[in-house]
PDB file of C-alpha atoms in Angstrom:
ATOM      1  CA  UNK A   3      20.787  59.295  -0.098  1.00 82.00           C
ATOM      2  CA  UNK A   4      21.082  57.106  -3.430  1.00 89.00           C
ATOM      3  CA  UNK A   5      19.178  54.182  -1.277  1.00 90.00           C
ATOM      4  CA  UNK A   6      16.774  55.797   0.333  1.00 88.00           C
ATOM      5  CA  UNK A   7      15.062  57.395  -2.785  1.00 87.00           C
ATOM      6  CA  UNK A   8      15.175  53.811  -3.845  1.00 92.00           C
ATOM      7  CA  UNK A   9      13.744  52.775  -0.798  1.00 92.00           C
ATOM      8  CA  UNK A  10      11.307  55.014  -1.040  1.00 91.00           C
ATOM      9  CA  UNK A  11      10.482  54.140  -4.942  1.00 93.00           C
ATOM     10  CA  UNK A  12      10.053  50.593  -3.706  1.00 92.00           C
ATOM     11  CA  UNK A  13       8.393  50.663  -0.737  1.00 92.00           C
ATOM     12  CA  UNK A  14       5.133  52.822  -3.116  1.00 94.00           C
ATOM     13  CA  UNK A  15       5.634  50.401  -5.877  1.00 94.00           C
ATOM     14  CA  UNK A  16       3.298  47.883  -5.001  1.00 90.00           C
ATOM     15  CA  UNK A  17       0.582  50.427  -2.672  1.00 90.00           C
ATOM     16  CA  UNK A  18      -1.053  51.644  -5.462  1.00 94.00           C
ATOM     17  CA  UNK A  19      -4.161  49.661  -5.113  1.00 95.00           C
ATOM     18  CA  UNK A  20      -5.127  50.041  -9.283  1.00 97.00           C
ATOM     19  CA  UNK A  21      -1.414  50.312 -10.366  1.00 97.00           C
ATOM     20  CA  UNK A  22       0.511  53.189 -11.988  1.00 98.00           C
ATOM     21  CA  UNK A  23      -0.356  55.131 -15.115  1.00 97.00           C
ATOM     22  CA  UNK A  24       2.152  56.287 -17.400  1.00 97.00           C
ATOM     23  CA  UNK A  25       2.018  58.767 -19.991  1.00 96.00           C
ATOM     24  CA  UNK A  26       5.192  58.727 -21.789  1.00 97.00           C
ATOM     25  CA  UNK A  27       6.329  61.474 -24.588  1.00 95.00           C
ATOM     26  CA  UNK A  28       9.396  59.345 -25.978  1.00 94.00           C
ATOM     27  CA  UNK A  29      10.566  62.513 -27.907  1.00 92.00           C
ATOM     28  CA  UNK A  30       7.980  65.432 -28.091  1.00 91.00           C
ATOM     29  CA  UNK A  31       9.590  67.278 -31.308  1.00 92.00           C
ATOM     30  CA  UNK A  32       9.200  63.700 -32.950  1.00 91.00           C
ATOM     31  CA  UNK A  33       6.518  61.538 -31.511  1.00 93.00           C
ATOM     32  CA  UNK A  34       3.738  61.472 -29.067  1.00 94.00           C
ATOM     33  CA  UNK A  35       2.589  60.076 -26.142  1.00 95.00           C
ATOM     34  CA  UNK A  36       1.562  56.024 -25.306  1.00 95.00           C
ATOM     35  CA  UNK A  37      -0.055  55.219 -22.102  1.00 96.00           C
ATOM     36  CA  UNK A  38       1.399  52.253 -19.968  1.00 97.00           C
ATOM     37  CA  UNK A  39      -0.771  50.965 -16.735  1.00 98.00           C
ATOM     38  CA  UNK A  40       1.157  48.712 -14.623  1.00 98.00           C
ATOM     39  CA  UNK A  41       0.997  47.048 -11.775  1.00 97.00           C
ATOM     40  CA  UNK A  42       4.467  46.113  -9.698  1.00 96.00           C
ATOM     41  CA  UNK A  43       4.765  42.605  -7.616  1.00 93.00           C
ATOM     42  CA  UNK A  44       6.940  41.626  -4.542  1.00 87.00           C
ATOM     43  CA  UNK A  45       8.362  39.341  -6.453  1.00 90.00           C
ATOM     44  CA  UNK A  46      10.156  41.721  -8.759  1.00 93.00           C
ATOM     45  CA  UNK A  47       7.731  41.484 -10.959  1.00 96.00           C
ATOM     46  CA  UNK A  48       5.099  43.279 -12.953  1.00 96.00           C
ATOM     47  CA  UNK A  49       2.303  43.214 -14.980  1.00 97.00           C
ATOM     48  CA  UNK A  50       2.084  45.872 -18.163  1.00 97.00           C
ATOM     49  CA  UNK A  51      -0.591  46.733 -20.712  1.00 97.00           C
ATOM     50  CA  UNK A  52      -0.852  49.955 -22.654  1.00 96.00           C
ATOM     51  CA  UNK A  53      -3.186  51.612 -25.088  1.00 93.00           C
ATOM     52  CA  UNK A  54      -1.114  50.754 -28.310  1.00 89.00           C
ATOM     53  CA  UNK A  55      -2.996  47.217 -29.264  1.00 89.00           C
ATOM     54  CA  UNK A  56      -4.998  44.593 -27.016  1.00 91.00           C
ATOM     55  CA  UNK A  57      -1.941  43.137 -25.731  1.00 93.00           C
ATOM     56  CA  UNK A  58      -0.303  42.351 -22.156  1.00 95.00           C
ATOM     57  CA  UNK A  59       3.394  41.596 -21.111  1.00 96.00           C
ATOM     58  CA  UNK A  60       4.425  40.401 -18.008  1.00 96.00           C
ATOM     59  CA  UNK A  61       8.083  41.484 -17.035  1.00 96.00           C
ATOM     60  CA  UNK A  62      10.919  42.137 -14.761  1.00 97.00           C
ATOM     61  CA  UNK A  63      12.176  45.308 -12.548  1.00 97.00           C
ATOM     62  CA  UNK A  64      14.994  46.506 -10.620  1.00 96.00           C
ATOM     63  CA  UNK A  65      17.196  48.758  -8.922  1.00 96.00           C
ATOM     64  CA  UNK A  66      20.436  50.132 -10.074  1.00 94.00           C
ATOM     65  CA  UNK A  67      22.834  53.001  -8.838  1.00 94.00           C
ATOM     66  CA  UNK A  68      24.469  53.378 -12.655  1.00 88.00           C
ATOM     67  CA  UNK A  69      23.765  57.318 -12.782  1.00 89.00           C
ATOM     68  CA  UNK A  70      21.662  57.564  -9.776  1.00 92.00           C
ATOM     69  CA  UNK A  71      18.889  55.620  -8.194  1.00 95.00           C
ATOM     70  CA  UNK A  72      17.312  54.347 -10.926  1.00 96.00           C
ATOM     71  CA  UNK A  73      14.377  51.946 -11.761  1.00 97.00           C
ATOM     72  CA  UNK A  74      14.678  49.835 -14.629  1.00 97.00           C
ATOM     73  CA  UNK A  75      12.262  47.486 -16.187  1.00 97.00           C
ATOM     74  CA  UNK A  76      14.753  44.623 -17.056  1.00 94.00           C
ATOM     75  CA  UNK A  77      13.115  41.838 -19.120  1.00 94.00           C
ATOM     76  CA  UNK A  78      11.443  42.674 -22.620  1.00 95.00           C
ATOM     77  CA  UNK A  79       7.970  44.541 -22.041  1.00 96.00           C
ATOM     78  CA  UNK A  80       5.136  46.307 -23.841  1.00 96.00           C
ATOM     79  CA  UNK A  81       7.399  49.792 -22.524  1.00 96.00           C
ATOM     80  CA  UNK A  82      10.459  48.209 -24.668  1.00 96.00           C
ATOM     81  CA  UNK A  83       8.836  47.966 -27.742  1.00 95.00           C
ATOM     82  CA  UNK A  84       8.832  52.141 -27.985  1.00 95.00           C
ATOM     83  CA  UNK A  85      12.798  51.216 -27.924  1.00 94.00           C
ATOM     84  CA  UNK A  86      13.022  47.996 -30.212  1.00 94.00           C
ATOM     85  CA  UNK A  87      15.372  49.436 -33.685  1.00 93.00           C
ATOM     86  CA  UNK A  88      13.436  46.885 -35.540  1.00 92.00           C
ATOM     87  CA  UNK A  89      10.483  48.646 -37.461  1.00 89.00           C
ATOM     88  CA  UNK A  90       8.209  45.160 -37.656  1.00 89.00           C
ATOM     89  CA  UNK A  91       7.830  45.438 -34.138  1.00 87.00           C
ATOM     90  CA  UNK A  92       6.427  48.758 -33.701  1.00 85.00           C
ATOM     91  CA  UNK A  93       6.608  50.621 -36.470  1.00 84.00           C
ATOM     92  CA  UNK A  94       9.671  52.862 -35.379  1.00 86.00           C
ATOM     93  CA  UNK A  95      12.375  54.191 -37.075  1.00 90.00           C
ATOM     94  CA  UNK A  96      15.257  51.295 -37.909  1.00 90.00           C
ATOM     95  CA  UNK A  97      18.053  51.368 -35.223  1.00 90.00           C
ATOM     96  CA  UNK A  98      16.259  53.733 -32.606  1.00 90.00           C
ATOM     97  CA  UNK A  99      12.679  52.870 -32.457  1.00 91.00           C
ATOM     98  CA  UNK A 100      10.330  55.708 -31.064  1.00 93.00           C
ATOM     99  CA  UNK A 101      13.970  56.879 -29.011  1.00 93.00           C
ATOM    100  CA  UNK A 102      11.573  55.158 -26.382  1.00 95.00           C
ATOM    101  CA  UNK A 103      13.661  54.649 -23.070  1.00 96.00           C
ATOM    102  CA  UNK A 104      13.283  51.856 -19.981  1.00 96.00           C
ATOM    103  CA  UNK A 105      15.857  53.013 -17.055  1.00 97.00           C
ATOM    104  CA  UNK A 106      14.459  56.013 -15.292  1.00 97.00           C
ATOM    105  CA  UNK A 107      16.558  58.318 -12.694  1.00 96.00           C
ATOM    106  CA  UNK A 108      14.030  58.263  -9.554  1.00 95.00           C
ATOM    107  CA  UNK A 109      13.654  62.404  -8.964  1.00 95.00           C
ATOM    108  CA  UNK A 110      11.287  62.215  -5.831  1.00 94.00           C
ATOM    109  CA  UNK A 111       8.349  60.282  -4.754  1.00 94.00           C
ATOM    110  CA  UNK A 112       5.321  62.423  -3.689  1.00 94.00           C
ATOM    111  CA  UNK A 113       4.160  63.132   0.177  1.00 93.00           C
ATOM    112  CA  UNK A 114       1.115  61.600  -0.738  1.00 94.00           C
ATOM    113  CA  UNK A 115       3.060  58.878  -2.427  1.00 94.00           C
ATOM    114  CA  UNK A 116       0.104  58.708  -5.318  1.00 96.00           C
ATOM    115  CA  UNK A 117       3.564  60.467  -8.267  1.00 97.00           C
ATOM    116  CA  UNK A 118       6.953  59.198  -9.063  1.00 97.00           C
ATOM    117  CA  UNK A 119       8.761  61.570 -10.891  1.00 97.00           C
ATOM    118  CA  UNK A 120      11.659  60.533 -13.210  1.00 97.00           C
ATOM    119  CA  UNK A 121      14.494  61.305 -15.541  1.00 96.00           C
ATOM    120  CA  UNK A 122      15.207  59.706 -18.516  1.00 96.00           C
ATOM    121  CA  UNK A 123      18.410  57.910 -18.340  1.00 96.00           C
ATOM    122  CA  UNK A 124      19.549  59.085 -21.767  1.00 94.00           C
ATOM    123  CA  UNK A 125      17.787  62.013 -22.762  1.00 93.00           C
ATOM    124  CA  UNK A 126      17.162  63.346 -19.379  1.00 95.00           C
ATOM    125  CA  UNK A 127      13.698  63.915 -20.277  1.00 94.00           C
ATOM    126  CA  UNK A 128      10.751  64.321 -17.099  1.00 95.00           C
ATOM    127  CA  UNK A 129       8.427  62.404 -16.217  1.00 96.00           C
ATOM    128  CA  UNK A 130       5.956  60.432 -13.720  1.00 97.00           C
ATOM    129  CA  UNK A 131       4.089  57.183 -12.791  1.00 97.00           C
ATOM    130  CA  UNK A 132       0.774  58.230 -10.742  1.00 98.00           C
ATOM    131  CA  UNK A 133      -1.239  56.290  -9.722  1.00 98.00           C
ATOM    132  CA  UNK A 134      -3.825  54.620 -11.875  1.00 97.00           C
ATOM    133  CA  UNK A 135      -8.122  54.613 -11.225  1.00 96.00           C
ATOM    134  CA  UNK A 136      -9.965  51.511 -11.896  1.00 96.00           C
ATOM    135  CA  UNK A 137     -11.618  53.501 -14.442  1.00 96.00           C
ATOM    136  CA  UNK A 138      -8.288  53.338 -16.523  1.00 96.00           C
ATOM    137  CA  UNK A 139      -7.974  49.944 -16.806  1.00 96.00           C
ATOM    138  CA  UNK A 140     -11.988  49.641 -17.396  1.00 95.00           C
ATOM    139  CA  UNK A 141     -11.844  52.023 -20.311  1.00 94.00           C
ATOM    140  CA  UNK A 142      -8.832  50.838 -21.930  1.00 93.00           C
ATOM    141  CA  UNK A 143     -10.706  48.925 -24.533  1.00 90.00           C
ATOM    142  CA  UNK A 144     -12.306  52.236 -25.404  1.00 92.00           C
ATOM    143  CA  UNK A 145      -9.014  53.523 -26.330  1.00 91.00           C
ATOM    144  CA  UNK A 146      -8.441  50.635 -28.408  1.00 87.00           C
ATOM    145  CA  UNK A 147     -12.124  51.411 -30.441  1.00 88.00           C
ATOM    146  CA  UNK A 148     -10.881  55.380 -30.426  1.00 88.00           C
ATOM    147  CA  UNK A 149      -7.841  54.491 -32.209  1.00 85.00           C
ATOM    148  CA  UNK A 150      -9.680  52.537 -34.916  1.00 83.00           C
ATOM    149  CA  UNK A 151     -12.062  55.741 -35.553  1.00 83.00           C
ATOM    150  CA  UNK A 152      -8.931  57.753 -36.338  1.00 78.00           C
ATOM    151  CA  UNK A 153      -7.056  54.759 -38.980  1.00 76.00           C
ATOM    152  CA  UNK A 154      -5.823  56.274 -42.111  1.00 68.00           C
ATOM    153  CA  UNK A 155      -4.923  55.066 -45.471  1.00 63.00           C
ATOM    154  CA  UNK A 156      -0.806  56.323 -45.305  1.00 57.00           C
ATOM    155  CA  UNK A 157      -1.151  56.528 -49.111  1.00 59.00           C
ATOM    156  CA  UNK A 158      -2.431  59.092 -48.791  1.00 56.00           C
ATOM    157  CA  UNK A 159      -2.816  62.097 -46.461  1.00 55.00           C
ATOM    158  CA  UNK A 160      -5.940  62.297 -43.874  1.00 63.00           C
ATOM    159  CA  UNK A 161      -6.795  66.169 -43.544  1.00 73.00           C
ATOM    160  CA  UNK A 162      -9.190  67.901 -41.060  1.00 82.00           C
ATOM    161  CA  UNK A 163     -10.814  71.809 -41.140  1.00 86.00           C
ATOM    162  CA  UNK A 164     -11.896  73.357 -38.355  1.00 85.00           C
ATOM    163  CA  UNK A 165     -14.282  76.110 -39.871  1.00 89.00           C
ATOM    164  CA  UNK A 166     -15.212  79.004 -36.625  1.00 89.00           C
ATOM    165  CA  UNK A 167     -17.341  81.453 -38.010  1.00 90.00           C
ATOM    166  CA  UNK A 168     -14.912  82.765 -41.175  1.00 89.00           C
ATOM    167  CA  UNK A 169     -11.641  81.504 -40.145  1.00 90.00           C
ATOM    168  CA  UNK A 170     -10.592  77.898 -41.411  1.00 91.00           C
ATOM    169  CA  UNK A 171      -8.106  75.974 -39.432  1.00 92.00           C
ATOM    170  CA  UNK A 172      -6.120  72.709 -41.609  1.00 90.00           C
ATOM    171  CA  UNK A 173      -5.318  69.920 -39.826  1.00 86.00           C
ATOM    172  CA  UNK A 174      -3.183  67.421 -40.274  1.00 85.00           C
ATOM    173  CA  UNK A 175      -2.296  64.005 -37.858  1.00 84.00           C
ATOM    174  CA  UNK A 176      -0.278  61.236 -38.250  1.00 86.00           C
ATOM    175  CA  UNK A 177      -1.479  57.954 -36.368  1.00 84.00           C
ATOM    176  CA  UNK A 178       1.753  56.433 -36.466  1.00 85.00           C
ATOM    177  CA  UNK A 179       3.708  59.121 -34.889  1.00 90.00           C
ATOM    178  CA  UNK A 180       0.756  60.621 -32.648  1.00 92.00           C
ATOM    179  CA  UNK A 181       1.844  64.365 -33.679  1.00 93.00           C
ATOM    180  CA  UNK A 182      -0.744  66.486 -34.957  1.00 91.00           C
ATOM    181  CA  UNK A 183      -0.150  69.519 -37.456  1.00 91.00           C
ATOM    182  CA  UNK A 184      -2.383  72.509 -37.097  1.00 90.00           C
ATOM    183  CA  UNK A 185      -2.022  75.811 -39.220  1.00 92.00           C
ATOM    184  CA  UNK A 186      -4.072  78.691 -40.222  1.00 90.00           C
ATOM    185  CA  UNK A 187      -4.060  82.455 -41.295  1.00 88.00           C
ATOM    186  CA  UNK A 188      -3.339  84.706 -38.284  1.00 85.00           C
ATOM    187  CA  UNK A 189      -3.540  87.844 -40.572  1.00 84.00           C
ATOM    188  CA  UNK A 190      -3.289  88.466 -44.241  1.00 85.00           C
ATOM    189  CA  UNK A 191       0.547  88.234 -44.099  1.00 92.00           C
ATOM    190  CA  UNK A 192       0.948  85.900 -41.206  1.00 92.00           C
ATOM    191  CA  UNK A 193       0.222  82.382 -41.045  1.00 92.00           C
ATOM    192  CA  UNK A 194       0.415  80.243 -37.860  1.00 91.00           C
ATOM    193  CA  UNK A 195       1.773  76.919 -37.805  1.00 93.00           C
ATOM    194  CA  UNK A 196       1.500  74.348 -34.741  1.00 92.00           C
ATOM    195  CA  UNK A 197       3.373  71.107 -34.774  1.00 94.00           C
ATOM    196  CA  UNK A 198       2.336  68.966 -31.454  1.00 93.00           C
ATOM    197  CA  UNK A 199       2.040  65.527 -30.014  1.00 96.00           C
ATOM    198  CA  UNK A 200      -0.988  63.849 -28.932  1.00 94.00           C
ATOM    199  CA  UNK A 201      -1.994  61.030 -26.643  1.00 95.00           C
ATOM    200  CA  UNK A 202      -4.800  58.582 -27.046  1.00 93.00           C
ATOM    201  CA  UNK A 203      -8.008  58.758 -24.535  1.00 94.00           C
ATOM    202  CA  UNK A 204     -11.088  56.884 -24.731  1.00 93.00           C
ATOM    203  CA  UNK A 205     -12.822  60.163 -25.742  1.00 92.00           C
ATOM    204  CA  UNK A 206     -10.447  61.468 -28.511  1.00 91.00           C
ATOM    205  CA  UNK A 207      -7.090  62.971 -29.003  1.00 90.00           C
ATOM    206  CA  UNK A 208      -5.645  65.160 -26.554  1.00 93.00           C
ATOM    207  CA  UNK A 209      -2.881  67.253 -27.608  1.00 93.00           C
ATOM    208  CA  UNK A 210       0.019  67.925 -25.442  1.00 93.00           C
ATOM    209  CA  UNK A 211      -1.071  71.823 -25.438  1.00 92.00           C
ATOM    210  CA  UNK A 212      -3.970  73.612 -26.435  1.00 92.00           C
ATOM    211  CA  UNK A 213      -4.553  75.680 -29.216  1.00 89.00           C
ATOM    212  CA  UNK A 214      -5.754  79.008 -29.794  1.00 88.00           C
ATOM    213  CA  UNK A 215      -7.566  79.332 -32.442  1.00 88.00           C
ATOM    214  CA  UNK A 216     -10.850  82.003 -33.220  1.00 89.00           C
ATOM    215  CA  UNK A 217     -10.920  83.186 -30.070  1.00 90.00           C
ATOM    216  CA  UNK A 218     -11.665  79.572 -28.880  1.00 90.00           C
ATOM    217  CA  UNK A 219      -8.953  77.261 -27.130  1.00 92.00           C
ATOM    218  CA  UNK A 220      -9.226  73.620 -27.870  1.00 88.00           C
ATOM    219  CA  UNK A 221      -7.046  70.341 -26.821  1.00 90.00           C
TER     220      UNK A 221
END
């Protein structure tokens, strides 16, 4: 059973005929989300660039059975970097990094075989590689631009309000960690507070749920 989900990880791998998009939440009570497009070789090989600076890796695969069938990116890549427990490299927290993972338990691969879904080796955490558009890869200097819109001067704090008719919604994000802080008066005794990660788009921030808020819902 072991080898044929890895069979059938491997034999989708390299089908995809843009790649495989992945939107990975390292830790969503912590940090946000960083988008990875790849694109996986015969050769064992694969190419990697994601939306968290201009650059590119090229880097190693594999298959394992150490808890499972599981696909691991072997050789340094943009996706270890979310992982590295030096804070020069990413910005992450010394020793642990972003908690960013690169082994993943293979779950299923999709009828369609456009989805991969995962576990986390560590953490156990879900998720999926599906498959990536053109568009993706065509817009991913957008992202880059989009990210540079929302810089902030960490010396001090970047607020937002989000005014809808007489209510007044504060907003807080951090660029760093990609988690966004939203709070506001519910009622005269109440007040709501919303902690949530975000991922980057070419259009904006997208929050990881969305938010009621004035009788409007916004992500």
């Amino acid at each position: 059973r072991i080898t044929d989900y890895i069979d059938a990880c491997n034999d989708v791998l390299g089908e995809a005929p843009y790649g495989w998009k992945f939107v990975y939440f390292p830790d969503t009570t912590q940090y946000g989300a960083y988008t990875f497009l790849m694109k996986f070789k015969d050769d064992g090989r694969l190419d990697m660039r994601w939306d968290g600076n201009e650059d590119a890796t090229e880097s190693s695969y594999s298959f394992n059975t150490s808890q499972g069938p599981v696909l691991s990116f072997d050789s340094y890549s943009l996706l270890h970097r979310l992982a590295d427990p030096n804070p020069d490299v990413a910005g992450g927290k010394a020793g642990i990094g972003y908690k960013g993972e690169f082994e993943f338990i293979i779950r299923d691969v999709a009828q369609s075989k456009d989805s991969i879904y995962f576990l986390t080796k560590k953490d156990k955490l879900p998720v999926v590689l599906v498959h990536a558009k053109q568009e993706d890869w065509d817009r991913l200097d957008e992202c880059y631009l989009m990210a540079r819109r929302f810089e902030v001067n960490y010396d001090a704090p970047f607020y937002h309000y989000l005014r809808i008719g007489d209510q007044t919604a504060f907003l807080f994000y951090s660029q760093k960690l990609r988690m966004a802080y939203v709070a506001y008066e519910e009622s005269a005794t109440k007040t709501v507070a919303i902690k949530l990660p975000w991922s980057l788009t070419p259009d904006g921030l997208k929050l990881s749920k969305p938010v009621p808020f004035a009788g409007v819902t916004f992500s």
